[in-house]
Every structure is written in structure tokens, then in C-alpha cells.
mmCIF file of C-alpha atoms in Angstrom:
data_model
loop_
_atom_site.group_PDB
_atom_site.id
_atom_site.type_symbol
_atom_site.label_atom_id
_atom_site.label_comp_id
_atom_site.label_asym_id
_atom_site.label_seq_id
_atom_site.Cartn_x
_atom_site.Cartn_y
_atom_site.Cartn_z
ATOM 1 C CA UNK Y 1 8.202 53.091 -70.822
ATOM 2 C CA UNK Y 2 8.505 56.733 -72.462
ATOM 3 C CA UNK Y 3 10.282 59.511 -70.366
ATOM 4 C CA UNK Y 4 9.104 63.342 -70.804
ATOM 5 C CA UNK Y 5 11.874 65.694 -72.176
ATOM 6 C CA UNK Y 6 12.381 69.550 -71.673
ATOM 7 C CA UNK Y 7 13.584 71.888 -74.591
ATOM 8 C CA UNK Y 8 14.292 75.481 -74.693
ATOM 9 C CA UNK Y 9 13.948 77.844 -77.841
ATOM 10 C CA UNK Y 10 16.098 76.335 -80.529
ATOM 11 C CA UNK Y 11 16.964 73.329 -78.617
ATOM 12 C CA UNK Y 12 17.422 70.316 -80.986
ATOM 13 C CA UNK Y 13 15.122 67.490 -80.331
ATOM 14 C CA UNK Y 14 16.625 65.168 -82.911
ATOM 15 C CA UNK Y 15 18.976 66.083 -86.452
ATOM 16 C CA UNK Y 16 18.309 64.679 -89.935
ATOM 17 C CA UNK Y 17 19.861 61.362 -90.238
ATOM 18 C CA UNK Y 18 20.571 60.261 -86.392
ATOM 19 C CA UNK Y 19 19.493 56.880 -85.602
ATOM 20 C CA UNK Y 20 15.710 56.997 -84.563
ATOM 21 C CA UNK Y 21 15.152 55.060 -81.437
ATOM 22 C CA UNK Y 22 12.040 57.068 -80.688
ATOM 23 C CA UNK Y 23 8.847 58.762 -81.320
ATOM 24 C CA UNK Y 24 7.465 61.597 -79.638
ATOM 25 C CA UNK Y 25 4.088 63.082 -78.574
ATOM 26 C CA UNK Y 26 4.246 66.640 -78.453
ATOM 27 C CA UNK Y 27 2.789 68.054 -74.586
ATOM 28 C CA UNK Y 28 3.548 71.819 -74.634
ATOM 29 C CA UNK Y 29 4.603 74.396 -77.375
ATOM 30 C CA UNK Y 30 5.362 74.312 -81.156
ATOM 31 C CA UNK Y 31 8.317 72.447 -82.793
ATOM 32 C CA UNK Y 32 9.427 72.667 -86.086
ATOM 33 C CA UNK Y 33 10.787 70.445 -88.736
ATOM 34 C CA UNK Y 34 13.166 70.763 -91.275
ATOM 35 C CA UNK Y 35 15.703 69.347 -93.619
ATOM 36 C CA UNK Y 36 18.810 69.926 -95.614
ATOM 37 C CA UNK Y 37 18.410 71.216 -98.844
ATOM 38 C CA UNK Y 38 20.865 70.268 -101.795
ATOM 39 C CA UNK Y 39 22.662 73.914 -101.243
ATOM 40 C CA UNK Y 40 23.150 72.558 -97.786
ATOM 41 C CA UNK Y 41 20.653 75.219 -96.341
ATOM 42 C CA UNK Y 42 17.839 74.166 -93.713
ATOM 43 C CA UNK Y 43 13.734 74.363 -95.148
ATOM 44 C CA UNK Y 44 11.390 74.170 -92.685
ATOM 45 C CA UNK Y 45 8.599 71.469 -93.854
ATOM 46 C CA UNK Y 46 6.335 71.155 -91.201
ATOM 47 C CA UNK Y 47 5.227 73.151 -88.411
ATOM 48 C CA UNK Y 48 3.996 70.575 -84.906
ATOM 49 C CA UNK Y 49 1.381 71.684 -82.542
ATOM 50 C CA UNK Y 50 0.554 70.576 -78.924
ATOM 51 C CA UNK Y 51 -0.615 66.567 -79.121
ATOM 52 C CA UNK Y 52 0.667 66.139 -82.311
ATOM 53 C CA UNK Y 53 2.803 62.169 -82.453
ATOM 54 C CA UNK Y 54 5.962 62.741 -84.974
ATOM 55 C CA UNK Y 55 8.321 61.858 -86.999
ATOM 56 C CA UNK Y 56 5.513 61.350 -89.572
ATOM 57 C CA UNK Y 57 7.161 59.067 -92.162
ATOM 58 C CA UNK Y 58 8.263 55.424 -91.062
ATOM 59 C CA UNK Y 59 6.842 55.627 -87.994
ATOM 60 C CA UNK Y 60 7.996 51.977 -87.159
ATOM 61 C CA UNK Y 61 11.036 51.851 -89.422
ATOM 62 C CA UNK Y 62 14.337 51.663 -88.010
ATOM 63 C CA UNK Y 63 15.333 53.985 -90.577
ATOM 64 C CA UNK Y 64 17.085 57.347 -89.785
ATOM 65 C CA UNK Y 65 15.017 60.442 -88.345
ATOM 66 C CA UNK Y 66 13.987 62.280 -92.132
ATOM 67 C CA UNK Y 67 14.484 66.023 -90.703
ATOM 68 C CA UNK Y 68 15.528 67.756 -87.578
ATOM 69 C CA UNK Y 69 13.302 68.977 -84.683
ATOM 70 C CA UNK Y 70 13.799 72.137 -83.139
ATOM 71 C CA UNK Y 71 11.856 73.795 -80.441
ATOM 72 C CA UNK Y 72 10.243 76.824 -81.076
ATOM 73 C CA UNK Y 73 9.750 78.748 -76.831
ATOM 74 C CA UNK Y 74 9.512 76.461 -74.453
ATOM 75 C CA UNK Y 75 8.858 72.844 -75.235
ATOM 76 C CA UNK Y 76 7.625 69.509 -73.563
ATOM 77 C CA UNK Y 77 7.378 65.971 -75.168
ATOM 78 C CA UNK Y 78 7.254 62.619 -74.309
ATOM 79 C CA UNK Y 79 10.017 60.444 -75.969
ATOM 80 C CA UNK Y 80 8.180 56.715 -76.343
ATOM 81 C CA UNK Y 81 11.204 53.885 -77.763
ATOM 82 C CA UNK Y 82 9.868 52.328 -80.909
ATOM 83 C CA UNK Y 83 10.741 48.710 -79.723
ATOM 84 C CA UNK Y 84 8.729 48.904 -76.504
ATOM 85 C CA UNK Y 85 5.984 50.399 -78.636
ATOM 86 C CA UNK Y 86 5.532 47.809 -80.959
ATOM 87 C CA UNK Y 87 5.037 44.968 -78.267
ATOM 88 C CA UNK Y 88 2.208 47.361 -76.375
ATOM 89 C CA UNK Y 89 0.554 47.808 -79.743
ATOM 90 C CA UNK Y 90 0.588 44.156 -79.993
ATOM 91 C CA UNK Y 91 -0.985 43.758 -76.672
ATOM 92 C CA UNK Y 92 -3.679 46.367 -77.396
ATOM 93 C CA UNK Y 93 -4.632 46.286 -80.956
ATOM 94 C CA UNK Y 94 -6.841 49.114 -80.713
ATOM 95 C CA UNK Y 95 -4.371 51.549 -80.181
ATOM 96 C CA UNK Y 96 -3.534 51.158 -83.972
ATOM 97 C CA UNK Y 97 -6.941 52.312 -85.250
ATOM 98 C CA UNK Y 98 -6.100 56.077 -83.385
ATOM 99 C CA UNK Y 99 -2.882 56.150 -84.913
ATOM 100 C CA UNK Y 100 -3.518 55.531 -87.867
ATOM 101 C CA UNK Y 101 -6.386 58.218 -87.620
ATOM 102 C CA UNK Y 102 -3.809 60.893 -86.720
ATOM 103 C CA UNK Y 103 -1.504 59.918 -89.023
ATOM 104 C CA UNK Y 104 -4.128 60.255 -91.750
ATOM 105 C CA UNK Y 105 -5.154 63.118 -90.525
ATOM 106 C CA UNK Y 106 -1.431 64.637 -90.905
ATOM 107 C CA UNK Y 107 -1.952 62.901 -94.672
ATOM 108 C CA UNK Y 108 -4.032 64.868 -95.721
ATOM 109 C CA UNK Y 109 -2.941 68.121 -94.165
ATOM 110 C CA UNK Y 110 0.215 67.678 -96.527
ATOM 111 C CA UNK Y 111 -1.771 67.358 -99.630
ATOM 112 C CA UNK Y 112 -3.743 70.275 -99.033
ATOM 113 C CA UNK Y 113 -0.216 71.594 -98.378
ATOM 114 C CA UNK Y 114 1.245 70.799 -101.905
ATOM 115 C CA UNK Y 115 -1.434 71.365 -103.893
ATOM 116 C CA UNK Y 116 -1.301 74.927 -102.625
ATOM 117 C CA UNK Y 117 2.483 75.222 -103.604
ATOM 118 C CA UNK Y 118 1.445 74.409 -106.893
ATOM 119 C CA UNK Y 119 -1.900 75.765 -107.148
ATOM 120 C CA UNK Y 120 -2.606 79.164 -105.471
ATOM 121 C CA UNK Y 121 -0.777 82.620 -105.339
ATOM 122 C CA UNK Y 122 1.054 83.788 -102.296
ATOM 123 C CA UNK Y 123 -1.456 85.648 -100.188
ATOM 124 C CA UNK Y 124 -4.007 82.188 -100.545
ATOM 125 C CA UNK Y 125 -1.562 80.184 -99.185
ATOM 126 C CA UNK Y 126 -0.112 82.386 -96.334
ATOM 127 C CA UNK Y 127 -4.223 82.625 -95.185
ATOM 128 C CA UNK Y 128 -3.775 78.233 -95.294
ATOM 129 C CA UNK Y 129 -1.156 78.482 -93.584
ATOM 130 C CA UNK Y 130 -2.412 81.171 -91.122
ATOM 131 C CA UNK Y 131 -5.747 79.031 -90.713
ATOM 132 C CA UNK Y 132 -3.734 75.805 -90.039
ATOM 133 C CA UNK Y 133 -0.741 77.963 -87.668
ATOM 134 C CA UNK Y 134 -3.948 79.357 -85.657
ATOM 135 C CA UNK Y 135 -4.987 75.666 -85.216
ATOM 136 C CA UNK Y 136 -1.744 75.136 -83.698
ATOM 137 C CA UNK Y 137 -0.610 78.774 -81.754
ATOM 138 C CA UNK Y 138 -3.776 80.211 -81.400
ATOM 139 C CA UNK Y 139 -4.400 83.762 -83.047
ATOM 140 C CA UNK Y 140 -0.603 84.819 -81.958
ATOM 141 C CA UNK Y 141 1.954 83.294 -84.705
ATOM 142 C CA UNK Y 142 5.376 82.849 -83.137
ATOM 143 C CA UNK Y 143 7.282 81.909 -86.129
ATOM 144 C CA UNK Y 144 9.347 84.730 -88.381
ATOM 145 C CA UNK Y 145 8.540 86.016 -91.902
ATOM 146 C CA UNK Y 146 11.813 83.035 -93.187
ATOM 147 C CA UNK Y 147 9.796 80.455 -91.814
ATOM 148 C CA UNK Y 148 6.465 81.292 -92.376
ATOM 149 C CA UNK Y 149 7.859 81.653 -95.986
ATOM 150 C CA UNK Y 150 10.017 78.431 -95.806
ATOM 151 C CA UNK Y 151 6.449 76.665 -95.494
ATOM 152 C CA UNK Y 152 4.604 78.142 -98.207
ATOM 153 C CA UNK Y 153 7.752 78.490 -100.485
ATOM 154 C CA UNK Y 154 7.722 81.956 -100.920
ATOM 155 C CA UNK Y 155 10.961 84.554 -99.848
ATOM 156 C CA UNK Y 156 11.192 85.915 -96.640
ATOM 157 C CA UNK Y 157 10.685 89.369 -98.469
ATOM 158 C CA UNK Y 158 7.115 88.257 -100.239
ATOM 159 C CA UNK Y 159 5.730 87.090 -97.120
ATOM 160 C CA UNK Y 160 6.761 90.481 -95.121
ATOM 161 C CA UNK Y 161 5.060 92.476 -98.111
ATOM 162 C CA UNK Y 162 1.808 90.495 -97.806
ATOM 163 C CA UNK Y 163 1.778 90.984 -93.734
ATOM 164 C CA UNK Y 164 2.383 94.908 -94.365
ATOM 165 C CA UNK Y 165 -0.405 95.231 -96.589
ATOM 166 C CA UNK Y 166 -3.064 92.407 -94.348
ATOM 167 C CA UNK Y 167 -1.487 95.354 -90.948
ATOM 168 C CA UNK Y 168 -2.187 97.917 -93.037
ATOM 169 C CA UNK Y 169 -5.626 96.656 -94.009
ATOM 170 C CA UNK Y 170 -6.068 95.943 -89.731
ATOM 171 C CA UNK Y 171 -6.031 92.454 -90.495
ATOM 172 C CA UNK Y 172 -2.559 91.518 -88.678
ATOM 173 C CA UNK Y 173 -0.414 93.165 -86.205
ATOM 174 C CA UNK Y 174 3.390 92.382 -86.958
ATOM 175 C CA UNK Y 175 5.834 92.361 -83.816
ATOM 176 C CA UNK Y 176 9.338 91.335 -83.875
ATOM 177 C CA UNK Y 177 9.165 88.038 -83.008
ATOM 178 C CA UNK Y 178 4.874 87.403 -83.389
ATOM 179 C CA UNK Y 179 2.324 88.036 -85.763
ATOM 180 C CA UNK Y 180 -1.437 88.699 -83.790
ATOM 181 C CA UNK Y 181 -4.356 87.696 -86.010
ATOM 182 C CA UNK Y 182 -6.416 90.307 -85.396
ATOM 183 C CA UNK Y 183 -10.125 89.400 -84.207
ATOM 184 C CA UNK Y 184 -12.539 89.274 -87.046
ATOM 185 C CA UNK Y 185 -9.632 88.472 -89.744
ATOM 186 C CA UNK Y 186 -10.645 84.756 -90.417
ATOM 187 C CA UNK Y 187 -7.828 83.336 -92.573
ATOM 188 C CA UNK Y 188 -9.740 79.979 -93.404
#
């Protein structure tokens, strides 16, 4: 029923808004999400690692996809169609209970998320965000100081200043297009 799909870096997956005919089950690699912000500029809300089932939000609604996917390296996922879903959930009930255990799962990840944004100062949430990213990437972060900064909601600038001060401490080692957590630097 589901067929396995191929992106490149930056390949779109799905935009904001198309029609969503499927989910997806993340194989290989990161993806990212994002939306549209009022300004018409693109904020990256949620960073997807290997495993990971997505979109998040109406997972059985025929409503359009709520952001846009875009691979980050080389990506694999399986596309399953919604409709076909529902009638093998139907035939095996039990399936429901593990989805709904990931999606909780994803639940509370987000609420840890926001209460962060409104809670801590910059450098305590880039180390959540670290601690969660090395969940996902392992201790090399391929993502760039804009969207590292997109997902705790601090500036591209304030995130570079706190990674120059955690290399200069040995903590980090910043590279063009990766951060390497350095070994002993436990951001949880």
C-alpha cells in the first residue's frame, strides 16, 4: 500500500497547504518543517529524525498539510495514503495503541519546546535543543546557525555568539555546514 520516496538536500517533500493524501514514516536522514510566517518568511518548527511518522497534527484529517517538508542530505521515507490506512487500522486495532504512543510522545516534546521559548534564556534552550538534535543526528548537527535559531526563536546572530563562546570553551566545534558536539559536552 505505501511506496518509499527518495529526496535530495532541499528537496520538497510536501508545501504548506497542498492537499494531504499521505503520511509518512521517516527511513533515512533528517527533514525539516516549516511554515509561512505573516511577513511571508519561512520558520522552521520542527526538526524530524529517522522513524519519526509526520505530519503531526490531523493525522487522519483530510485537511491541508500544516507546513512544508524539506529534506535536509539525503532522505528516504515511506509515503502510506491516509484512506488505505484507516481500513488497515480497522482491521488491526492494535496498531492504534503505538500510534498514539508516538504521537504522544511528539506531545510532549512540543511542550517542553514552548515552555522553553517562554521560560529559559538562550544558551538553556540551544543545550534542549542540542540534547533533543543529538537524539536525532547524533553528536554532528547538520542544520545552520538560522535554523537552529528558527527553533529556539532566537537570531541567527545570538545563536552563532553562543556556539563561539561553547568552541571556545572546547565544548563545540563549528564547521560550515555542521556543528560536532564535542565528547564529554553533555547538553541534556
Amino acid at each position: 500500500m505505501s511506496k518509499k520516496i527518495k529526496l535530495e538536500d532541499k528537496d520538497r517533500l510536501f508545501w504548506e497547504g497542498e492537499p494531504r493524501n499521505y503520511f509518512y514514516v521517516l527511513g533515512k536522514g533528517t527533514v525539516l518543517i516549516s511554515k509561512l510566517t505573516e511577513k511571508g518568511d519561512e520558520s522552521l518548527i520542527n526538526v524530524l529524525g529517522e522513524g519519526e511518522l509526520f505530519p503531526h497534527t490531523g493525522f487522519f484529517r483530510k485537511s491541508p498539510y500544516p507546513g512544508t517538508a524539506t529534506a535536509k542530505r539525503e532522505v528516504t521515507v515511506l509515503a502510506i495514503p491516509i484512506e488505505g490506512f484507516e481500513s488497515f487500522i480497522l482491521e488491526k486495532p492494535e496498531l492504534a495503541f503505538k500510534i498514539i504512543q508516538v504521537m504522544n510522545e511528539k506531545i510532549v516534546y512540543l511542550q517542553r519546546k514552548l515552555n522553553e521559548v517562554l521560560s529559559l534564556n538562550v544558551e538553556s534552550r540551544l543545550k534542549s535543543a542540542f540534547s533533543y538534535l543529538s537524539d536525532i543526528q547524533g553528536q554532528v548537527i547538520q542544520l545552520t546557525h538560522q535554523e537552529i535559531g528558527n527553533i529556539i526563536g532566537a537570531s541567527r546572530e545570538t545563536v552563532s555568539r553562543q556556539l563561539k563562546k561553547w568552541e571556545h570553551e572546547g565544548k563545540v566545534e563549528v564547521k560550515k555546514d555542521r556543528i560536532i558536539i564535542k565528547e564529554g559536552f553533555e547538553p541534556h
